[in-house]
Amino acid sequence: MTKEIKVADWLPQGIVATLTACSIALAAPAMAQETYPSTDDTLDWTIAFGPGGGNDIMARTIIDILTKYELYPGDISAENRAGGSGAVGWGYLFAQDGDPYGISTTSGSFVTTPLQADTPWQPEDFTPVALLATDDLVLVVNGDSEIQNIAQFIETAKAEPMNIGGTGTVNVDFIVPTLFAEKAGFEFDYVSFNSMADQTTALLSGALDSMVGNPGEILGLIEAGELRPLVYSGNSTPAALGDVPTMGDIGFGIGVSMPRGLILPPNVPAAAQEWWIGTMQKVVETPEWAEYIASNTLTPTVIYGEDFRSFLVETKNGFETVLRSVGAID
């Protein structure tokens, strides 16, 4: 009969201990890689704008859902890192190259900022998790205007160029009406403002012919009849805007939206990207997310992983073409 000989039967105990320790040490990294996310690591959530804005609200809504449904096992630390139209916050995330415990949400500035500023990053450099919604614009006139619908607006603008107000100079507020006017065949003068409050005041006082804005910011004025919505730039009109047509409905779809999504730093492990995609698939099915979409009059548009990266590239190229054609960037 043969006897099973174990390593411990013939090796000195000191060597056995050493081998055992080495095997554990070698196994540890593999185990760590398989376990994501780890409860030992705090998720560093960068919000690239100040408190109270659209990016901040979106990020904290997701965090609340992750917490309520216990979808993320560790601690989450959210910090507003505002500055440079998002350049500071996303630059911070870019510097976390390879770290799966850095994360951030996106907005229109995620695409437009690199086109205007010398940032070390481009939207496609980050690890894409998901496009979760698009933040689109509504074109409105004063509630007392003689213009009752978008057909009348286009007819009037073709006869005599009107002005359209927007927040900021070289951003989506400028790009959306520029593309729409090009397709619909009219010209306009763009008037930039520093805030939605300023441009709304100008429109209500009669100093401005029309303006574009996020429906969520001006919905109260629309419901009160002080502003009249004419057309929406997204793929589908939010219920709050009633029967207002989209630009696509009238044959002038522009294919431009502000991406509200989720990204990780560049070069993170594929397992982390896959984990977040699976988790966000659960987040968007919650009633809290549906309420967020409705209350902020967003367009629910969900694209995951590399399809989101392709969306960002296409959006950036489209924006760049428009801005170069009008001399807004070199």
Short mmCIF file of C-alpha atoms in Angstrom, two decimals:
data_model
loop_
_atom_site.label_atom_id
_atom_site.label_comp_id
_atom_site.label_asym_id
_atom_site.label_seq_id
_atom_site.Cartn_x
_atom_site.Cartn_y
_atom_site.Cartn_z
CA MET A 1 0.00 0.00 0.00
CA THR A 2 1.35 3.37 -0.90
CA LYS A 3 1.31 6.18 1.56
CA GLU A 4 0.19 9.68 0.56
CA ILE A 5 3.03 11.99 1.39
CA LYS A 6 2.11 15.57 2.19
CA VAL A 7 4.51 18.47 1.85
CA ALA A 8 4.41 19.00 5.59
CA ASP A 9 5.59 15.41 6.17
CA TRP A 10 9.06 15.98 4.79
CA LEU A 11 9.75 19.71 4.58
CA PRO A 12 11.03 21.64 7.59
CA GLN A 13 8.29 23.63 9.25
CA GLY A 14 10.00 26.95 8.53
CA ILE A 15 9.98 26.30 4.80
CA VAL A 16 6.32 25.19 4.90
CA ALA A 17 5.38 28.44 6.61
CA THR A 18 7.29 30.43 4.04
CA LEU A 19 5.65 28.65 1.10
CA THR A 20 2.23 29.06 2.65
CA ALA A 21 2.77 32.79 3.14
CA CYS A 22 3.98 33.18 -0.43
CA SER A 23 0.96 31.33 -1.86
CA ILE A 24 -1.38 33.60 0.09
CA ALA A 25 0.47 36.71 -1.04
CA LEU A 26 0.36 35.59 -4.67
CA ALA A 27 -3.34 34.78 -4.47
CA ALA A 28 -4.35 38.06 -2.86
CA PRO A 29 -4.12 40.29 -5.97
CA ALA A 30 -6.19 37.86 -8.03
CA MET A 31 -8.87 37.74 -5.34
CA ALA A 32 -8.84 41.51 -5.05
CA GLN A 33 -9.31 41.85 -8.81
CA GLU A 34 -12.29 39.51 -8.71
CA THR A 35 -13.99 41.45 -5.93
CA TYR A 36 -15.31 44.75 -7.22
CA PRO A 37 -16.42 46.93 -5.69
CA SER A 38 -14.60 46.43 -2.43
CA THR A 39 -16.16 47.61 0.81
CA ASP A 40 -12.71 48.80 1.85
CA ASP A 41 -12.49 51.48 -0.85
CA THR A 42 -14.54 54.69 -0.79
CA LEU A 43 -16.07 55.68 -4.12
CA ASP A 44 -14.78 59.16 -4.99
CA TRP A 45 -17.68 60.81 -6.83
CA THR A 46 -16.72 64.02 -8.65
CA ILE A 47 -19.47 66.54 -9.42
CA ALA A 48 -17.95 68.92 -11.95
CA PHE A 49 -20.28 71.82 -11.09
CA GLY A 50 -21.54 73.60 -7.99
CA PRO A 51 -24.39 72.53 -5.72
CA GLY A 52 -27.94 72.82 -7.00
CA GLY A 53 -27.24 72.62 -10.73
CA GLY A 54 -28.39 69.93 -13.13
CA ASN A 55 -25.19 67.90 -12.85
CA ASP A 56 -25.30 68.03 -9.05
CA ILE A 57 -28.96 66.99 -8.91
CA MET A 58 -28.36 64.05 -11.22
CA ALA A 59 -25.33 62.77 -9.32
CA ARG A 60 -27.03 62.96 -5.94
CA THR A 61 -30.16 61.32 -7.30
CA ILE A 62 -28.11 58.33 -8.46
CA ILE A 63 -26.26 58.19 -5.14
CA ASP A 64 -29.56 58.24 -3.23
CA ILE A 65 -30.88 55.36 -5.34
CA LEU A 66 -27.68 53.34 -4.91
CA THR A 67 -27.94 53.85 -1.16
CA LYS A 68 -31.67 53.19 -0.82
CA TYR A 69 -31.56 49.92 -2.74
CA GLU A 70 -28.15 48.90 -1.35
CA LEU A 71 -26.73 48.60 -4.85
CA TYR A 72 -23.27 49.86 -3.87
CA PRO A 73 -21.68 47.97 -0.95
CA GLY A 74 -19.13 50.57 0.15
CA ASP A 75 -19.04 54.22 1.16
CA ILE A 76 -19.60 56.99 -1.38
CA SER A 77 -18.01 60.41 -1.03
CA ALA A 78 -19.50 63.06 -3.34
CA GLU A 79 -17.58 66.30 -3.81
CA ASN A 80 -18.32 69.34 -5.97
CA ARG A 81 -15.19 70.22 -7.91
CA ALA A 82 -16.44 73.16 -9.96
CA GLY A 83 -14.53 75.43 -12.30
CA GLY A 84 -13.83 76.04 -15.96
CA SER A 85 -17.21 74.81 -17.20
CA GLY A 86 -16.44 71.36 -15.84
CA ALA A 87 -12.75 71.32 -16.79
CA VAL A 88 -11.60 71.21 -13.16
CA GLY A 89 -13.79 68.31 -12.10
CA TRP A 90 -13.33 66.16 -15.18
CA GLY A 91 -9.62 66.98 -15.16
CA TYR A 92 -9.49 65.59 -11.63
CA LEU A 93 -11.20 62.39 -12.79
CA PHE A 94 -8.88 62.13 -15.79
CA ALA A 95 -5.90 62.18 -13.41
CA GLN A 96 -7.33 59.10 -11.63
CA ASP A 97 -6.27 57.00 -14.61
CA GLY A 98 -6.92 53.30 -13.99
CA ASP A 99 -8.65 53.82 -10.64
CA PRO A 100 -12.08 52.13 -10.63
CA TYR A 101 -13.08 54.07 -7.51
CA GLY A 102 -13.33 57.41 -9.30
CA ILE A 103 -16.59 58.33 -11.04
CA SER A 104 -18.48 61.34 -12.41
CA THR A 105 -21.60 62.42 -14.27
CA THR A 106 -21.62 64.28 -17.58
CA SER A 107 -23.52 67.16 -19.16
CA GLY A 108 -23.35 69.27 -22.32
CA SER A 109 -20.16 70.96 -21.14
CA PHE A 110 -18.45 67.57 -21.11
CA VAL A 111 -18.49 67.85 -24.90
CA THR A 112 -18.23 71.62 -25.46
CA THR A 113 -15.52 72.50 -22.91
CA PRO A 114 -12.69 70.60 -24.68
CA LEU A 115 -13.65 72.34 -27.92
CA GLN A 116 -13.07 75.76 -26.36
CA ALA A 117 -10.32 75.13 -23.81
CA ASP A 118 -6.94 73.40 -23.93
CA THR A 119 -7.93 70.44 -21.78
CA PRO A 120 -5.65 67.37 -21.55
CA TRP A 121 -8.69 65.15 -22.07
CA GLN A 122 -11.39 64.52 -24.62
CA PRO A 123 -14.83 63.00 -23.84
CA GLU A 124 -13.89 59.67 -25.42
CA ASP A 125 -10.79 59.30 -23.19
CA PHE A 126 -12.85 58.25 -20.18
CA THR A 127 -14.34 54.82 -19.56
CA PRO A 128 -18.00 55.09 -20.59
CA VAL A 129 -20.66 53.54 -18.37
CA ALA A 130 -23.96 54.84 -19.70
CA LEU A 131 -25.85 57.65 -21.31
CA LEU A 132 -28.87 57.86 -19.02
CA ALA A 133 -30.85 60.80 -20.37
CA THR A 134 -30.54 63.76 -22.68
CA ASP A 135 -31.07 67.31 -21.61
CA ASP A 136 -32.75 69.02 -24.53
CA LEU A 137 -34.00 72.54 -25.22
CA VAL A 138 -37.32 74.18 -25.93
CA LEU A 139 -37.68 77.28 -28.11
CA VAL A 140 -40.12 79.75 -26.56
CA VAL A 141 -41.54 83.20 -27.22
CA ASN A 142 -43.28 85.65 -24.94
CA GLY A 143 -46.76 84.51 -23.98
CA ASP A 144 -48.10 87.77 -25.50
CA SER A 145 -46.36 87.18 -28.84
CA GLU A 146 -48.44 87.06 -32.02
CA ILE A 147 -46.52 83.93 -32.97
CA GLN A 148 -48.66 80.97 -31.99
CA ASN A 149 -46.67 78.01 -33.33
CA ILE A 150 -43.35 76.99 -34.85
CA ALA A 151 -44.60 77.30 -38.45
CA GLN A 152 -45.41 80.96 -37.85
CA PHE A 153 -42.06 81.46 -36.16
CA ILE A 154 -40.16 80.07 -39.16
CA GLU A 155 -42.24 82.12 -41.61
CA THR A 156 -41.61 85.31 -39.61
CA ALA A 157 -37.88 84.59 -39.27
CA LYS A 158 -37.53 84.00 -43.00
CA ALA A 159 -39.09 87.40 -43.68
CA GLU A 160 -36.94 89.21 -41.11
CA PRO A 161 -34.26 87.62 -38.91
CA MET A 162 -35.19 87.58 -35.23
CA ASN A 163 -32.96 87.22 -32.21
CA ILE A 164 -32.77 84.11 -30.06
CA GLY A 165 -31.33 84.24 -26.56
CA GLY A 166 -29.35 81.58 -24.79
CA THR A 167 -27.10 81.08 -21.79
CA GLY A 168 -23.40 81.29 -22.69
CA THR A 169 -21.65 81.95 -25.95
CA VAL A 170 -20.17 78.78 -27.40
CA ASN A 171 -22.32 75.96 -26.09
CA VAL A 172 -25.43 73.92 -26.76
CA ASP A 173 -27.74 76.96 -26.40
CA PHE A 174 -25.97 78.38 -29.44
CA ILE A 175 -25.54 75.13 -31.38
CA VAL A 176 -29.17 73.97 -31.19
CA PRO A 177 -30.82 77.04 -32.80
CA THR A 178 -27.95 77.31 -35.30
CA LEU A 179 -28.55 73.79 -36.61
CA PHE A 180 -32.31 74.21 -36.52
CA ALA A 181 -32.18 77.52 -38.45
CA GLU A 182 -29.90 75.99 -41.04
CA LYS A 183 -32.30 73.11 -41.66
CA ALA A 184 -35.46 75.23 -41.55
CA GLY A 185 -33.99 77.90 -43.83
CA PHE A 186 -33.99 81.05 -41.74
CA GLU A 187 -31.40 83.33 -40.15
CA PHE A 188 -31.25 84.74 -36.63
CA ASP A 189 -29.10 86.78 -34.30
CA TYR A 190 -27.87 84.96 -31.21
CA VAL A 191 -27.85 86.95 -27.97
CA SER A 192 -25.88 85.40 -25.11
CA PHE A 193 -26.68 85.87 -21.43
CA ASN A 194 -24.86 84.92 -18.26
CA SER A 195 -27.88 83.25 -16.71
CA MET A 196 -31.33 81.90 -17.49
CA ALA A 197 -32.81 84.55 -15.20
CA ASP A 198 -31.30 87.37 -17.27
CA GLN A 199 -32.48 86.03 -20.62
CA THR A 200 -35.96 85.28 -19.28
CA THR A 201 -36.24 88.85 -18.01
CA ALA A 202 -35.17 90.13 -21.44
CA LEU A 203 -37.78 88.00 -23.21
CA LEU A 204 -40.61 88.95 -20.84
CA SER A 205 -39.73 92.65 -21.16
CA GLY A 206 -39.85 92.53 -24.94
CA ALA A 207 -36.12 93.13 -25.39
CA LEU A 208 -35.74 89.66 -26.90
CA ASP A 209 -37.79 87.93 -29.60
CA SER A 210 -37.31 84.35 -28.39
CA MET A 211 -34.98 82.11 -26.42
CA VAL A 212 -33.99 78.49 -25.86
CA GLY A 213 -33.84 76.87 -22.45
CA ASN A 214 -34.15 73.63 -20.54
CA PRO A 215 -37.87 73.03 -19.92
CA GLY A 216 -37.26 72.23 -16.27
CA GLU A 217 -35.92 75.74 -15.66
CA ILE A 218 -38.84 77.60 -17.21
CA LEU A 219 -41.73 75.16 -16.86
CA GLY A 220 -43.45 77.33 -14.25
CA LEU A 221 -43.53 80.29 -16.64
CA ILE A 222 -44.79 78.06 -19.45
CA GLU A 223 -47.59 76.68 -17.29
CA ALA A 224 -48.50 80.22 -16.20
CA GLY A 225 -48.80 81.29 -19.84
CA GLU A 226 -45.99 83.84 -19.60
CA LEU A 227 -43.89 81.87 -22.09
CA ARG A 228 -45.19 79.97 -25.12
CA PRO A 229 -43.28 76.82 -26.16
CA LEU A 230 -42.94 76.29 -29.90
CA VAL A 231 -40.65 73.34 -30.57
CA TYR A 232 -38.50 70.87 -28.63
CA SER A 233 -35.04 69.71 -29.70
CA GLY A 234 -35.17 66.18 -28.22
CA ASN A 235 -36.37 62.95 -29.78
CA SER A 236 -39.63 62.95 -27.82
CA THR A 237 -41.50 65.79 -26.13
CA PRO A 238 -41.81 65.62 -22.33
CA ALA A 239 -45.38 65.23 -21.12
CA ALA A 240 -45.12 68.58 -19.32
CA LEU A 241 -44.91 70.37 -22.70
CA GLY A 242 -48.11 68.82 -24.00
CA ASP A 243 -48.47 68.67 -27.78
CA VAL A 244 -45.42 70.80 -28.60
CA PRO A 245 -43.73 69.14 -31.61
CA THR A 246 -40.12 68.07 -31.75
CA MET A 247 -37.82 69.47 -34.41
CA GLY A 248 -37.82 66.00 -35.94
CA ASP A 249 -41.63 65.96 -36.05
CA ILE A 250 -41.63 68.92 -38.43
CA GLY A 251 -38.78 67.57 -40.57
CA PHE A 252 -35.89 69.53 -39.08
CA GLY A 253 -34.37 67.12 -36.58
CA ILE A 254 -30.86 68.16 -35.55
CA GLY A 255 -29.57 65.05 -33.79
CA VAL A 256 -27.98 67.05 -30.96
CA SER A 257 -28.56 66.47 -27.27
CA MET A 258 -26.74 67.22 -24.04
CA PRO A 259 -25.52 63.89 -22.67
CA ARG A 260 -26.37 63.21 -19.05
CA GLY A 261 -24.38 60.08 -18.37
CA LEU A 262 -21.93 58.30 -16.12
CA ILE A 263 -18.18 57.84 -16.67
CA LEU A 264 -15.18 56.30 -14.94
CA PRO A 265 -11.52 57.36 -15.28
CA PRO A 266 -9.57 56.20 -18.32
CA ASN A 267 -8.24 52.63 -18.45
CA VAL A 268 -10.14 51.11 -15.55
CA PRO A 269 -10.50 47.30 -15.45
CA ALA A 270 -13.22 45.92 -17.70
CA ALA A 271 -14.82 44.26 -14.68
CA ALA A 272 -15.48 47.66 -13.11
CA GLN A 273 -17.09 49.01 -16.28
CA GLU A 274 -19.26 45.89 -16.55
CA TRP A 275 -20.28 46.12 -12.89
CA TRP A 276 -21.41 49.71 -13.29
CA ILE A 277 -23.31 48.97 -16.50
CA GLY A 278 -25.20 46.20 -14.73
CA THR A 279 -25.88 48.41 -11.72
CA MET A 280 -27.15 51.35 -13.78
CA GLN A 281 -29.51 48.98 -15.58
CA LYS A 282 -31.11 48.49 -12.17
CA VAL A 283 -31.04 52.20 -11.28
CA VAL A 284 -32.98 53.31 -14.36
CA GLU A 285 -35.78 50.85 -13.53
CA THR A 286 -36.53 52.41 -10.14
CA PRO A 287 -39.51 54.72 -9.52
CA GLU A 288 -37.11 57.31 -8.11
CA TRP A 289 -35.31 57.52 -11.43
CA ALA A 290 -38.59 57.85 -13.31
CA GLU A 291 -39.55 60.72 -11.00
CA TYR A 292 -36.18 62.39 -11.60
CA ILE A 293 -36.65 62.19 -15.38
CA ALA A 294 -40.19 63.56 -15.16
CA SER A 295 -39.52 66.36 -12.67
CA ASN A 296 -36.51 67.59 -14.64
CA THR A 297 -38.27 67.21 -18.03
CA LEU A 298 -35.44 65.12 -19.42
CA THR A 299 -35.60 62.76 -22.38
CA PRO A 300 -35.01 59.16 -21.23
CA THR A 301 -32.22 57.98 -23.53
CA VAL A 302 -30.21 54.98 -22.35
CA ILE A 303 -27.05 53.73 -24.10
CA TYR A 304 -24.44 51.57 -22.39
CA GLY A 305 -20.69 51.06 -22.61
CA GLU A 306 -18.88 51.53 -25.87
CA ASP A 307 -22.06 52.68 -27.61
CA PHE A 308 -21.98 55.64 -25.24
CA ARG A 309 -18.39 56.36 -26.26
CA SER A 310 -19.46 56.37 -29.92
CA PHE A 311 -22.32 58.73 -29.06
CA LEU A 312 -19.87 61.14 -27.40
CA VAL A 313 -17.52 61.10 -30.40
CA GLU A 314 -20.35 61.73 -32.85
CA THR A 315 -21.74 64.53 -30.69
CA LYS A 316 -18.35 66.17 -30.32
CA ASN A 317 -17.67 66.00 -34.07
CA GLY A 318 -21.07 67.50 -34.81
CA PHE A 319 -20.55 70.33 -32.34
CA GLU A 320 -17.08 71.03 -33.68
CA THR A 321 -18.33 71.24 -37.27
CA VAL A 322 -20.99 73.78 -36.33
CA LEU A 323 -18.68 75.93 -34.23
CA ARG A 324 -15.97 76.00 -36.90
CA SER A 325 -18.46 76.86 -39.62
CA VAL A 326 -19.52 80.02 -37.79
CA GLY A 327 -16.00 80.93 -36.66
CA ALA A 328 -16.72 80.32 -32.98
CA ILE A 329 -13.56 78.21 -32.64
CA ASP A 330 -10.35 78.10 -34.68
#
